[in-house]
CSV table of C-alpha atoms in Angstrom, one decimal:
chain,number,residue,atom,x,y,z
A,1,MET,CA,-1.5,19.2,-14.5
A,2,ALA,CA,-2.4,22.9,-15.0
A,3,GLN,CA,-1.6,24.5,-18.4
A,4,PRO,CA,1.8,26.2,-18.0
A,5,ILE,CA,1.9,29.9,-18.4
A,6,ASP,CA,4.9,32.0,-19.7
A,7,LEU,CA,5.9,35.4,-18.4
A,8,ARG,CA,3.4,37.2,-20.7
A,9,GLY,CA,0.5,35.2,-19.3
A,10,HIS,CA,0.2,33.0,-22.4
A,11,SER,CA,-0.2,29.3,-22.2
A,12,TYR,CA,2.3,27.1,-24.0
A,13,ASN,CA,2.9,23.4,-24.8
A,14,HIS,CA,5.2,22.3,-21.9
A,15,LEU,CA,6.1,19.0,-23.7
A,16,ALA,CA,7.0,20.7,-27.0
A,17,PHE,CA,9.2,23.2,-25.1
A,18,ILE,CA,11.1,20.4,-23.2
A,19,TRP,CA,11.6,18.3,-26.3
A,20,THR,CA,12.9,21.2,-28.4
A,21,LEU,CA,15.3,22.1,-25.6
A,22,LEU,CA,16.5,18.6,-25.4
A,23,ALA,CA,16.8,18.1,-29.1
A,24,GLY,CA,19.0,21.1,-29.6
A,25,THR,CA,21.2,20.3,-26.6
A,26,PHE,CA,21.5,16.6,-27.5
A,27,THR,CA,22.8,17.4,-31.0
A,28,MET,CA,25.2,20.0,-29.7
A,29,SER,CA,26.4,17.6,-27.0
A,30,ILE,CA,27.2,14.9,-29.6
A,31,SER,CA,29.6,17.4,-31.2
A,32,GLN,CA,31.7,17.4,-28.0
A,33,SER,CA,32.8,13.8,-28.3
A,34,SER,CA,32.2,12.9,-32.0
A,35,LEU,CA,35.5,13.9,-33.5
A,36,SER,CA,37.8,11.3,-31.8
A,37,THR,CA,37.0,8.6,-34.5
A,38,ALA,CA,37.7,11.2,-37.2
A,39,TYR,CA,41.2,12.1,-36.1
A,40,PRO,CA,43.1,10.0,-38.6
A,41,THR,CA,41.0,11.2,-41.5
A,42,LEU,CA,41.4,14.9,-40.5
A,43,MET,CA,45.2,14.5,-40.0
A,44,ARG,CA,45.4,13.3,-43.7
A,45,TYR,CA,43.0,15.9,-45.0
A,46,PHE,CA,44.8,19.0,-43.4
A,47,GLY,CA,48.3,17.5,-43.3
A,48,VAL,CA,48.8,18.1,-39.6
A,49,PRO,CA,50.0,15.8,-36.7
A,50,ALA,CA,47.7,14.2,-34.1
A,51,SER,CA,48.9,16.8,-31.5
A,52,THR,CA,47.4,19.6,-33.6
A,53,ILE,CA,44.2,17.8,-34.5
A,54,GLN,CA,43.6,17.1,-30.8
A,55,TRP,CA,43.0,20.8,-30.3
A,56,LEU,CA,39.6,20.3,-32.0
A,57,THR,CA,38.6,18.5,-28.8
A,58,THR,CA,40.9,20.1,-26.3
A,59,GLY,CA,40.3,23.7,-27.5
A,60,PHE,CA,36.5,23.0,-27.6
A,61,MET,CA,36.6,21.9,-24.0
A,62,LEU,CA,38.7,24.9,-22.8
A,63,VAL,CA,36.4,27.4,-24.5
A,64,MET,CA,33.3,25.6,-23.2
A,65,VAL,CA,34.5,25.8,-19.6
A,66,VAL,CA,35.1,29.5,-19.7
A,67,MET,CA,31.6,30.2,-21.2
A,68,MET,CA,29.8,28.2,-18.4
A,69,PRO,CA,30.1,30.8,-15.6
A,70,VAL,CA,28.8,33.5,-18.0
A,71,SER,CA,25.5,31.6,-18.5
A,72,PRO,CA,23.7,32.9,-15.4
A,73,TRP,CA,24.3,36.5,-16.4
A,74,LEU,CA,23.0,35.8,-19.9
A,75,LEU,CA,19.9,34.1,-18.5
A,76,ASN,CA,19.2,37.1,-16.3
A,77,ASN,CA,19.7,39.7,-19.0
A,78,ILE,CA,18.5,38.2,-22.2
A,79,LYS,CA,15.0,36.8,-22.8
A,80,PHE,CA,15.3,33.0,-23.1
A,81,PRO,CA,13.7,32.6,-26.6
A,82,VAL,CA,16.2,35.1,-27.9
A,83,LEU,CA,19.1,33.5,-26.1
A,84,PHE,CA,18.2,30.0,-27.2
A,85,VAL,CA,17.8,30.7,-30.9
A,86,SER,CA,21.0,32.9,-30.8
A,87,VAL,CA,23.0,30.0,-29.3
A,88,LEU,CA,21.6,27.6,-32.0
A,89,ALA,CA,22.5,30.1,-34.7
A,90,LEU,CA,26.0,30.5,-33.3
A,91,PHE,CA,26.5,26.8,-33.3
A,92,ASP,CA,25.0,26.4,-36.8
A,93,ILE,CA,27.3,29.2,-38.3
A,94,GLY,CA,30.3,27.6,-36.6
A,95,THR,CA,29.4,24.2,-38.1
A,96,PHE,CA,29.0,25.7,-41.5
A,97,ILE,CA,32.4,27.3,-41.3
A,98,ILE,CA,33.8,23.9,-40.4
A,99,TYR,CA,32.1,22.3,-43.4
A,100,LEU,CA,33.6,24.9,-45.8
A,101,ALA,CA,37.0,25.0,-44.0
A,102,PRO,CA,39.9,24.8,-46.5
A,103,ASN,CA,42.5,24.8,-43.7
A,104,PHE,CA,42.9,23.7,-40.1
A,105,GLY,CA,42.8,27.3,-38.8
A,106,LEU,CA,39.4,28.0,-40.2
A,107,MET,CA,38.1,24.7,-38.9
A,108,MET,CA,39.4,25.6,-35.4
A,109,LEU,CA,37.5,29.0,-35.6
A,110,GLY,CA,34.3,27.1,-36.3
A,111,ARG,CA,35.0,24.7,-33.5
A,112,VAL,CA,35.5,27.6,-31.1
A,113,MET,CA,32.1,29.0,-32.1
A,114,GLU,CA,30.5,25.6,-31.5
A,115,ALA,CA,32.2,25.5,-28.1
A,116,MET,CA,30.9,28.9,-27.1
A,117,ALA,CA,27.3,27.8,-27.9
A,118,VAL,CA,27.6,24.5,-26.0
A,119,GLY,CA,29.2,26.2,-23.0
A,120,ILE,CA,26.3,28.6,-22.7
A,121,MET,CA,23.7,25.9,-23.4
A,122,PHE,CA,24.7,23.2,-20.9
A,123,PRO,CA,24.0,25.1,-17.7
A,124,SER,CA,21.1,27.1,-19.3
A,125,TYR,CA,18.9,24.3,-20.4
A,126,GLN,CA,19.2,22.6,-17.0
A,127,THR,CA,18.4,25.8,-15.2
A,128,VAL,CA,15.3,26.4,-17.4
A,129,MET,CA,14.0,22.8,-17.0
A,130,LEU,CA,14.4,23.1,-13.2
A,131,ARG,CA,12.7,26.4,-13.0
A,132,ILE,CA,9.6,25.4,-15.0
A,133,THR,CA,9.2,22.1,-13.2
A,134,PRO,CA,7.6,21.7,-9.7
A,135,GLU,CA,10.1,20.4,-7.2
A,136,LYS,CA,8.2,17.0,-6.8
A,137,GLN,CA,8.5,16.3,-10.5
A,138,ARG,CA,12.1,17.5,-11.1
A,139,GLY,CA,13.7,14.1,-10.7
A,140,GLY,CA,11.7,12.6,-13.6
A,141,VAL,CA,12.3,15.7,-15.9
A,142,MET,CA,16.0,15.9,-15.1
A,143,GLY,CA,16.2,12.1,-15.8
A,144,MET,CA,15.3,13.1,-19.4
A,145,ALA,CA,18.0,15.7,-19.3
A,146,GLY,CA,20.4,13.0,-18.3
A,147,LEU,CA,19.7,11.5,-21.7
A,148,VAL,CA,21.4,14.5,-23.2
A,149,MET,CA,24.3,14.8,-20.8
A,150,GLY,CA,25.2,11.1,-20.5
A,151,SER,CA,23.9,9.5,-23.7
A,152,ALA,CA,25.3,12.1,-26.0
A,153,LEU,CA,28.8,11.7,-24.6
A,154,ALA,CA,28.6,7.9,-25.1
A,155,VAL,CA,26.8,8.1,-28.5
A,156,GLY,CA,29.0,10.7,-30.1
A,157,PRO,CA,31.8,8.4,-31.2
A,158,ILE,CA,29.3,5.7,-32.3
A,159,ILE,CA,27.4,8.1,-34.6
A,160,SER,CA,30.5,9.6,-36.0
A,161,GLY,CA,31.9,6.1,-36.7
A,162,ILE,CA,28.7,5.2,-38.6
A,163,VAL,CA,28.6,8.5,-40.6
A,164,LEU,CA,32.3,8.3,-41.5
A,165,ARG,CA,31.9,4.7,-42.7
A,166,TYR,CA,29.6,5.9,-45.4
A,167,THR,CA,30.6,9.5,-46.2
A,168,THR,CA,33.4,12.0,-45.7
A,169,TRP,CA,34.2,13.9,-42.5
A,170,GLN,CA,32.2,16.9,-43.8
A,171,GLY,CA,29.1,14.6,-43.8
A,172,LEU,CA,29.2,14.5,-40.0
A,173,PHE,CA,28.9,18.3,-39.8
A,174,VAL,CA,26.1,18.3,-42.5
A,175,VAL,CA,24.1,16.1,-40.0
A,176,PHE,CA,24.7,18.6,-37.2
A,177,MET,CA,23.7,21.5,-39.5
A,178,VAL,CA,20.5,19.9,-40.7
A,179,VAL,CA,19.3,18.9,-37.2
A,180,ILE,CA,20.2,22.2,-35.6
A,181,THR,CA,18.5,24.2,-38.4
A,182,ILE,CA,15.3,22.1,-38.0
A,183,VAL,CA,15.5,22.7,-34.2
A,184,PHE,CA,16.0,26.4,-34.8
A,185,LEU,CA,12.8,26.6,-36.9
A,186,ILE,CA,10.8,24.6,-34.4
A,187,ALA,CA,12.1,26.8,-31.5
A,188,LEU,CA,10.7,29.9,-33.0
A,189,LYS,CA,7.3,28.4,-32.3
A,190,THR,CA,7.8,26.3,-29.2
A,191,ILE,CA,10.3,28.1,-26.9
A,192,LYS,CA,8.6,30.7,-24.8
A,193,ASP,CA,9.8,33.4,-22.3
A,194,VAL,CA,9.8,31.5,-19.0
A,195,MET,CA,12.8,33.0,-17.2
A,196,PRO,CA,12.4,36.3,-15.3
A,197,GLN,CA,15.0,38.9,-16.0
A,198,HIS,CA,17.1,40.7,-13.4
A,199,ASP,CA,19.2,43.2,-15.4
A,200,SER,CA,22.7,43.6,-14.1
A,201,ARG,CA,26.1,44.9,-15.2
A,202,LEU,CA,28.5,42.4,-16.6
A,203,ASP,CA,31.6,42.2,-14.3
A,204,TYR,CA,34.4,42.2,-16.9
A,205,TRP,CA,37.0,41.5,-14.2
A,206,SER,CA,35.3,38.2,-13.4
A,207,VAL,CA,35.1,37.3,-17.1
A,208,ILE,CA,38.8,38.0,-17.6
A,209,SER,CA,39.9,36.2,-14.5
A,210,SER,CA,37.7,33.1,-15.4
A,211,VAL,CA,40.2,32.5,-18.2
A,212,GLY,CA,42.3,31.0,-15.4
A,213,PHE,CA,40.2,27.9,-15.7
A,214,ILE,CA,41.4,27.5,-19.3
A,215,GLY,CA,45.0,27.8,-18.1
A,216,ILE,CA,44.6,25.1,-15.5
A,217,LEU,CA,42.9,22.7,-17.9
A,218,TYR,CA,45.5,23.4,-20.5
A,219,VAL,CA,48.3,22.4,-18.1
A,220,VAL,CA,46.4,19.4,-17.0
A,221,ASN,CA,46.1,18.2,-20.6
A,222,GLN,CA,49.9,18.5,-21.1
A,223,ILE,CA,50.5,15.9,-18.4
A,224,GLY,CA,52.1,12.8,-19.9
A,225,LYS,CA,53.0,14.4,-23.3
A,226,LEU,CA,56.5,14.5,-24.7
A,227,ASN,CA,58.7,17.6,-25.1
A,228,VAL,CA,56.6,19.8,-22.8
A,229,ASN,CA,58.4,22.9,-21.4
A,230,TRP,CA,57.5,22.4,-17.8
A,231,GLY,CA,59.2,25.6,-16.7
A,232,TRP,CA,56.8,27.6,-18.8
A,233,MET,CA,53.9,25.3,-17.8
A,234,THR,CA,54.6,25.8,-14.1
A,235,GLY,CA,54.5,29.5,-14.6
A,236,LEU,CA,51.2,29.3,-16.5
A,237,LEU,CA,49.8,27.1,-13.8
A,238,ILE,CA,50.7,29.6,-11.1
A,239,VAL,CA,49.2,32.5,-13.0
A,240,SER,CA,46.1,30.6,-13.7
A,241,LEU,CA,45.6,29.5,-10.1
A,242,LEU,CA,46.0,33.2,-9.0
A,243,ALA,CA,43.5,34.2,-11.6
A,244,VAL,CA,41.0,31.6,-10.4
A,245,ALA,CA,41.6,32.7,-6.8
A,246,PHE,CA,40.9,36.3,-7.8
A,247,PHE,CA,37.8,35.1,-9.6
A,248,VAL,CA,36.5,33.4,-6.4
A,249,TRP,CA,37.4,36.4,-4.3
A,250,ARG,CA,35.6,38.7,-6.7
A,251,GLN,CA,32.4,36.8,-6.6
A,252,PHE,CA,32.1,37.4,-2.8
A,253,GLN,CA,33.0,41.1,-3.1
A,254,THR,CA,30.8,42.4,-5.9
A,255,THR,CA,27.1,43.1,-5.5
A,256,THR,CA,26.3,41.4,-8.8
A,257,PRO,CA,28.6,38.4,-9.1
A,258,LEU,CA,29.1,36.7,-12.4
A,259,LEU,CA,28.8,33.4,-10.6
A,260,ASP,CA,27.2,33.5,-7.2
A,261,LEU,CA,29.4,31.2,-5.1
A,262,ARG,CA,27.2,31.5,-2.0
A,263,VAL,CA,25.6,28.3,-3.3
A,264,LEU,CA,28.7,26.5,-1.9
A,265,LYS,CA,27.6,27.4,1.6
A,266,THR,CA,24.9,24.7,1.3
A,267,PHE,CA,26.2,21.2,2.4
A,268,ASN,CA,24.0,19.1,0.2
A,269,PHE,CA,24.8,21.2,-2.8
A,270,ASP,CA,28.5,20.8,-2.2
A,271,LEU,CA,28.1,17.0,-2.1
A,272,ALA,CA,25.9,17.1,-5.2
A,273,VAL,CA,28.7,19.0,-7.1
A,274,LEU,CA,31.3,16.3,-6.0
A,275,LEU,CA,28.9,13.4,-6.9
A,276,THR,CA,28.0,14.6,-10.3
A,277,GLY,CA,31.8,15.2,-11.0
A,278,THR,CA,32.7,11.8,-9.7
A,279,SER,CA,30.1,10.0,-11.8
A,280,TYR,CA,31.1,12.0,-14.9
A,281,ILE,CA,34.8,11.0,-14.4
A,282,ALA,CA,33.7,7.4,-14.5
A,283,LEU,CA,31.6,7.9,-17.6
A,284,ILE,CA,34.1,9.8,-19.6
A,285,VAL,CA,37.0,7.5,-18.6
A,286,VAL,CA,34.9,4.5,-19.8
A,287,THR,CA,34.1,6.3,-23.1
A,288,ILE,CA,37.7,7.1,-23.8
A,289,ILE,CA,39.8,4.3,-22.1
A,290,PHE,CA,37.6,1.3,-23.0
A,291,PRO,CA,37.9,1.7,-26.8
A,292,LEU,CA,41.7,1.9,-26.3
A,293,TYR,CA,41.5,-1.4,-24.4
A,294,TYR,CA,39.5,-3.0,-27.2
A,295,GLN,CA,42.1,-2.0,-29.8
A,296,GLU,CA,45.4,-2.5,-27.9
A,297,VAL,CA,44.5,-5.6,-25.8
A,298,LEU,CA,41.7,-7.3,-27.8
A,299,GLY,CA,43.0,-6.3,-31.2
A,300,MET,CA,39.7,-4.8,-32.5
A,301,SER,CA,39.3,-2.2,-35.2
A,302,PRO,CA,38.4,1.4,-34.3
A,303,PHE,CA,34.9,1.0,-35.8
A,304,ALA,CA,34.3,-2.2,-33.9
A,305,SER,CA,35.6,-0.7,-30.7
A,306,GLY,CA,33.2,2.2,-31.1
A,307,MET,CA,30.3,-0.1,-31.7
A,308,ALA,CA,31.3,-2.0,-28.5
A,309,LEU,CA,30.2,1.1,-26.7
A,310,VAL,CA,26.6,0.8,-27.9
A,311,PRO,CA,25.3,-1.6,-25.2
A,312,GLY,CA,26.5,0.7,-22.4
A,313,ALA,CA,25.1,3.7,-24.1
A,314,VAL,CA,21.7,1.9,-24.5
A,315,VAL,CA,21.7,1.0,-20.8
A,316,LEU,CA,22.5,4.6,-19.8
A,317,SER,CA,19.7,5.9,-22.1
A,318,LEU,CA,17.1,3.5,-20.8
A,319,LEU,CA,17.9,4.1,-17.1
A,320,ASN,CA,18.2,7.9,-17.1
A,321,PRO,CA,14.5,8.7,-17.2
A,322,LEU,CA,13.7,5.9,-14.7
A,323,THR,CA,16.3,6.9,-12.1
A,324,GLY,CA,14.9,10.5,-12.0
A,325,LYS,CA,11.5,9.1,-11.1
A,326,LEU,CA,13.1,6.7,-8.6
A,327,ALA,CA,14.8,9.6,-6.9
A,328,ASP,CA,11.4,11.3,-6.6
A,329,ARG,CA,10.0,8.1,-5.0
A,330,ILE,CA,12.6,6.7,-2.7
A,331,GLY,CA,14.8,9.8,-2.2
A,332,PHE,CA,18.0,11.0,-3.7
A,333,LYS,CA,20.4,9.5,-1.1
A,334,ALA,CA,19.2,5.9,-1.7
A,335,THR,CA,19.2,6.4,-5.5
A,336,MET,CA,22.8,7.8,-5.6
A,337,LEU,CA,24.1,5.2,-3.2
A,338,THR,CA,22.8,2.6,-5.6
A,339,GLY,CA,24.5,4.3,-8.5
A,340,MET,CA,27.8,4.7,-6.8
A,341,SER,CA,27.7,1.1,-5.6
A,342,MET,CA,27.3,0.0,-9.3
A,343,ILE,CA,30.3,2.2,-10.3
A,344,VAL,CA,32.4,0.8,-7.5
A,345,LEU,CA,31.5,-2.8,-8.5
A,346,GLY,CA,32.4,-2.1,-12.1
A,347,TRP,CA,35.9,-0.8,-11.3
A,348,LEU,CA,36.3,-3.5,-8.6
A,349,TRP,CA,35.6,-6.2,-11.1
A,350,LEU,CA,38.3,-4.8,-13.4
A,351,THR,CA,40.8,-4.5,-10.6
A,352,LEU,CA,40.3,-8.0,-9.1
A,353,VAL,CA,40.7,-9.7,-12.5
A,354,SER,CA,44.1,-8.6,-13.7
A,355,ASN,CA,44.2,-10.9,-16.7
A,356,LYS,CA,42.9,-10.0,-20.1
A,357,GLN,CA,39.1,-9.5,-20.0
A,358,SER,CA,36.9,-10.9,-22.7
A,359,LEU,CA,34.9,-8.5,-24.9
A,360,LEU,CA,31.6,-9.7,-23.3
A,361,ALA,CA,33.0,-9.0,-19.8
A,362,MET,CA,34.1,-5.5,-20.8
A,363,ILE,CA,30.7,-4.7,-22.4
A,364,LEU,CA,29.0,-5.8,-19.2
A,365,ILE,CA,31.3,-3.8,-17.0
A,366,ALA,CA,30.8,-0.7,-19.2
A,367,ALA,CA,27.0,-1.2,-18.9
A,368,LEU,CA,27.3,-1.5,-15.1
A,369,ILE,CA,29.4,1.7,-14.7
A,370,GLU,CA,27.4,3.7,-17.2
A,371,GLY,CA,24.1,2.4,-15.6
A,372,GLY,CA,25.5,3.6,-12.2
A,373,ASN,CA,26.1,7.0,-13.8
A,374,ALA,CA,22.4,7.2,-14.6
A,375,PHE,CA,21.6,6.8,-10.9
A,376,VAL,CA,24.0,9.6,-9.9
A,377,MET,CA,24.6,12.4,-12.4
A,378,MET,CA,21.2,14.0,-13.0
A,379,PRO,CA,19.8,13.1,-9.6
A,380,ALA,CA,22.8,15.0,-8.1
A,381,VAL,CA,22.0,18.0,-10.3
A,382,THR,CA,18.3,17.9,-9.2
A,383,LEU,CA,19.3,17.5,-5.5
A,384,GLY,CA,21.7,20.4,-5.8
A,385,ALA,CA,18.9,22.6,-7.3
A,386,ASN,CA,16.4,21.5,-4.7
A,387,SER,CA,18.9,22.6,-2.0
A,388,LEU,CA,18.9,26.2,-3.3
A,389,PRO,CA,16.4,29.0,-3.6
A,390,ASP,CA,15.0,29.5,-7.1
A,391,GLN,CA,17.0,32.7,-7.8
A,392,LEU,CA,20.3,30.8,-7.3
A,393,ILE,CA,19.4,27.8,-9.4
A,394,SER,CA,21.1,29.3,-12.5
A,395,HIS,CA,24.3,29.9,-10.6
A,396,GLY,CA,24.1,26.4,-9.0
A,397,THR,CA,23.8,24.6,-12.4
A,398,ALA,CA,26.7,26.7,-13.8
A,399,VAL,CA,28.9,25.7,-10.8
A,400,ILE,CA,28.0,22.1,-11.3
A,401,THR,CA,28.6,22.0,-15.0
A,402,THR,CA,31.9,23.9,-14.7
A,403,VAL,CA,33.3,21.7,-11.9
A,404,ARG,CA,32.0,18.5,-13.7
A,405,GLN,CA,33.8,19.5,-16.9
A,406,ILE,CA,37.1,20.3,-15.0
A,407,MET,CA,36.9,17.0,-13.0
A,408,GLY,CA,36.1,15.0,-16.2
A,409,SER,CA,39.0,16.5,-18.1
A,410,THR,CA,41.4,16.0,-15.2
A,411,GLY,CA,40.2,12.4,-14.9
A,412,VAL,CA,41.0,11.7,-18.6
A,413,ALA,CA,44.4,13.3,-18.3
A,414,VAL,CA,45.2,11.3,-15.1
A,415,ALA,CA,44.0,8.0,-16.8
A,416,THR,CA,46.1,8.7,-19.9
A,417,LEU,CA,49.2,9.6,-17.8
A,418,ILE,CA,49.0,6.5,-15.6
A,419,LEU,CA,48.4,4.2,-18.6
A,420,ALA,CA,51.5,5.6,-20.4
A,421,MET,CA,53.8,5.7,-17.4
A,422,VAL,CA,53.0,2.2,-16.0
A,423,THR,CA,53.1,0.6,-19.5
A,424,ALA,CA,56.5,2.2,-20.2
A,425,SER,CA,57.9,1.1,-16.9
A,426,GLN,CA,56.9,-2.5,-17.4
A,427,VAL,CA,57.7,-2.9,-21.0
A,428,LYS,CA,61.4,-3.2,-20.2
A,429,VAL,CA,61.0,-6.2,-18.0
A,430,THR,CA,58.1,-8.1,-19.6
A,431,THR,CA,56.1,-8.6,-22.8
A,432,HIS,CA,54.2,-5.9,-24.6
A,433,LEU,CA,50.8,-7.4,-23.8
A,434,THR,CA,51.7,-7.9,-20.1
A,435,SER,CA,53.0,-4.4,-19.7
A,436,THR,CA,49.9,-3.0,-21.5
A,437,LEU,CA,47.6,-4.9,-19.1
A,438,SER,CA,49.6,-3.6,-16.2
A,439,GLY,CA,49.0,-0.1,-17.4
A,440,TYR,CA,45.2,-0.6,-17.7
A,441,HIS,CA,45.1,-2.4,-14.3
A,442,ALA,CA,46.7,0.7,-12.7
A,443,VAL,CA,44.1,2.9,-14.3
A,444,PHE,CA,41.3,0.7,-13.1
A,445,LEU,CA,42.6,0.7,-9.5
A,446,THR,CA,42.9,4.5,-9.6
A,447,PHE,CA,39.3,5.0,-10.5
A,448,LEU,CA,38.1,2.3,-8.1
A,449,ILE,CA,39.6,4.6,-5.4
A,450,VAL,CA,37.8,7.6,-6.9
A,451,ALA,CA,34.5,5.7,-7.0
A,452,VAL,CA,34.9,4.6,-3.3
A,453,VAL,CA,35.4,8.3,-2.4
A,454,GLY,CA,32.2,9.1,-4.4
A,455,TRP,CA,30.3,6.4,-2.5
A,456,ILE,CA,31.4,8.1,0.8
A,457,PHE,CA,30.0,11.4,-0.5
A,458,ALA,CA,26.7,9.7,-1.3
A,459,ALA,CA,26.6,8.2,2.2
A,460,MET,CA,27.1,11.7,3.7
A,461,LEU,CA,24.0,13.2,1.9
A,462,ARG,CA,21.3,14.6,4.1
A,463,ASP,CA,17.8,13.4,3.1
A,464,GLY,CA,16.0,16.6,2.3
A,465,ARG,CA,12.7,14.9,2.2
A,466,LYS,CA,13.0,13.9,5.9
A,467,ALA,CA,14.1,17.4,6.8
A,468,LYS,CA,11.1,19.0,5.1
A,469,ALA,CA,8.7,16.5,6.7
A,470,ALA,CA,10.1,17.3,10.1
A,471,ALA,CA,9.8,21.0,9.4
A,472,LYS,CA,6.1,20.6,8.5
A,473,ALA,CA,5.4,18.5,11.6
């Protein structure tokens, strides 16, 4: 392989560049899902209820989603080394504020700063990796990126559970600070200017209207909660939908769109967006619902339920690099059909066996579903990028990450709502355990249907390799 050259004509270490990018993103990704195990501790420390503490995750997600559409503009207007270290610094400062926070408000400020950094980083690192990698090798490289996206989500609660077992909640953020600071120092040497700039004016109307995504997700996250003012929520939802509609309209009207939605005119790209969202729903629902099953049905402790996620996370981590190479070898359609079949089988197993599952069975099912995710999520991102011209890749990855986050958040809200509603309706006529099992069974059936729809999306994919071979002939 020829020595890679940056935009200044200087050679650089491609492997060191990639690993620095992945190390920073992996650490920042863990912060997204790591706080769930610390909720009881934080509630006692700040003297606030669970509904308030939950904003450390919900608020993080909302801010992250609104920053994702801005990432293409940042990549086009700021040199990548400057952008990368600035994002690391923003995350590091936010984490330091959390570490020192004497009250919940200041901790929330630090959490917002972390979310801004992660929201910019998620689409950006994928765009850069795709741009600096030849198309034939993208599957393998993006398989490594899948380690960040999938494994970090699954590993976050596990790492936080271990850290909290031996230290205070501040210790978790000390770990983040130390790692990000090390990555920051390494990045000064290894991250090079590899993204061409196309200076453009920031469309502030698009930025303002993109806040509608926050409104929609906020309303979705209120589903199933008690004492919600649904008159006010309905109004917020209508305003948010109108804002998003204006955002979409604006992208097609302005000469320099914040997020170029012309990418949605490509059929394979649209399917890739839906597939990565479908697989992400399966992954995040397993990560959140399975620990609840372990605690409520199997009577396990929070720490033990977190550790029960380890085997699935290991399978996901081992398969991610392999599935990327497999997609390069046998094609994306065959790879993603395999993955969606695994996800369907996992939910089908849970649906057909309505009695209490054993711990071993649940661990095997989690490994099957998470393994299926490895065959779908990053191959779908790679397929989507391969379907687009290079100048639209940054917009394509921003669309994929934004839609994926919205679909994942909606999936969790739907799962929580179904679990609560079905359990409550059954508890009046049967035992607590039976009603709880009915609730989980309804959740499993719902996501079996979602997985089957995803399998149909995979079957509809057009094999780009065949099309290119025909074009050459």
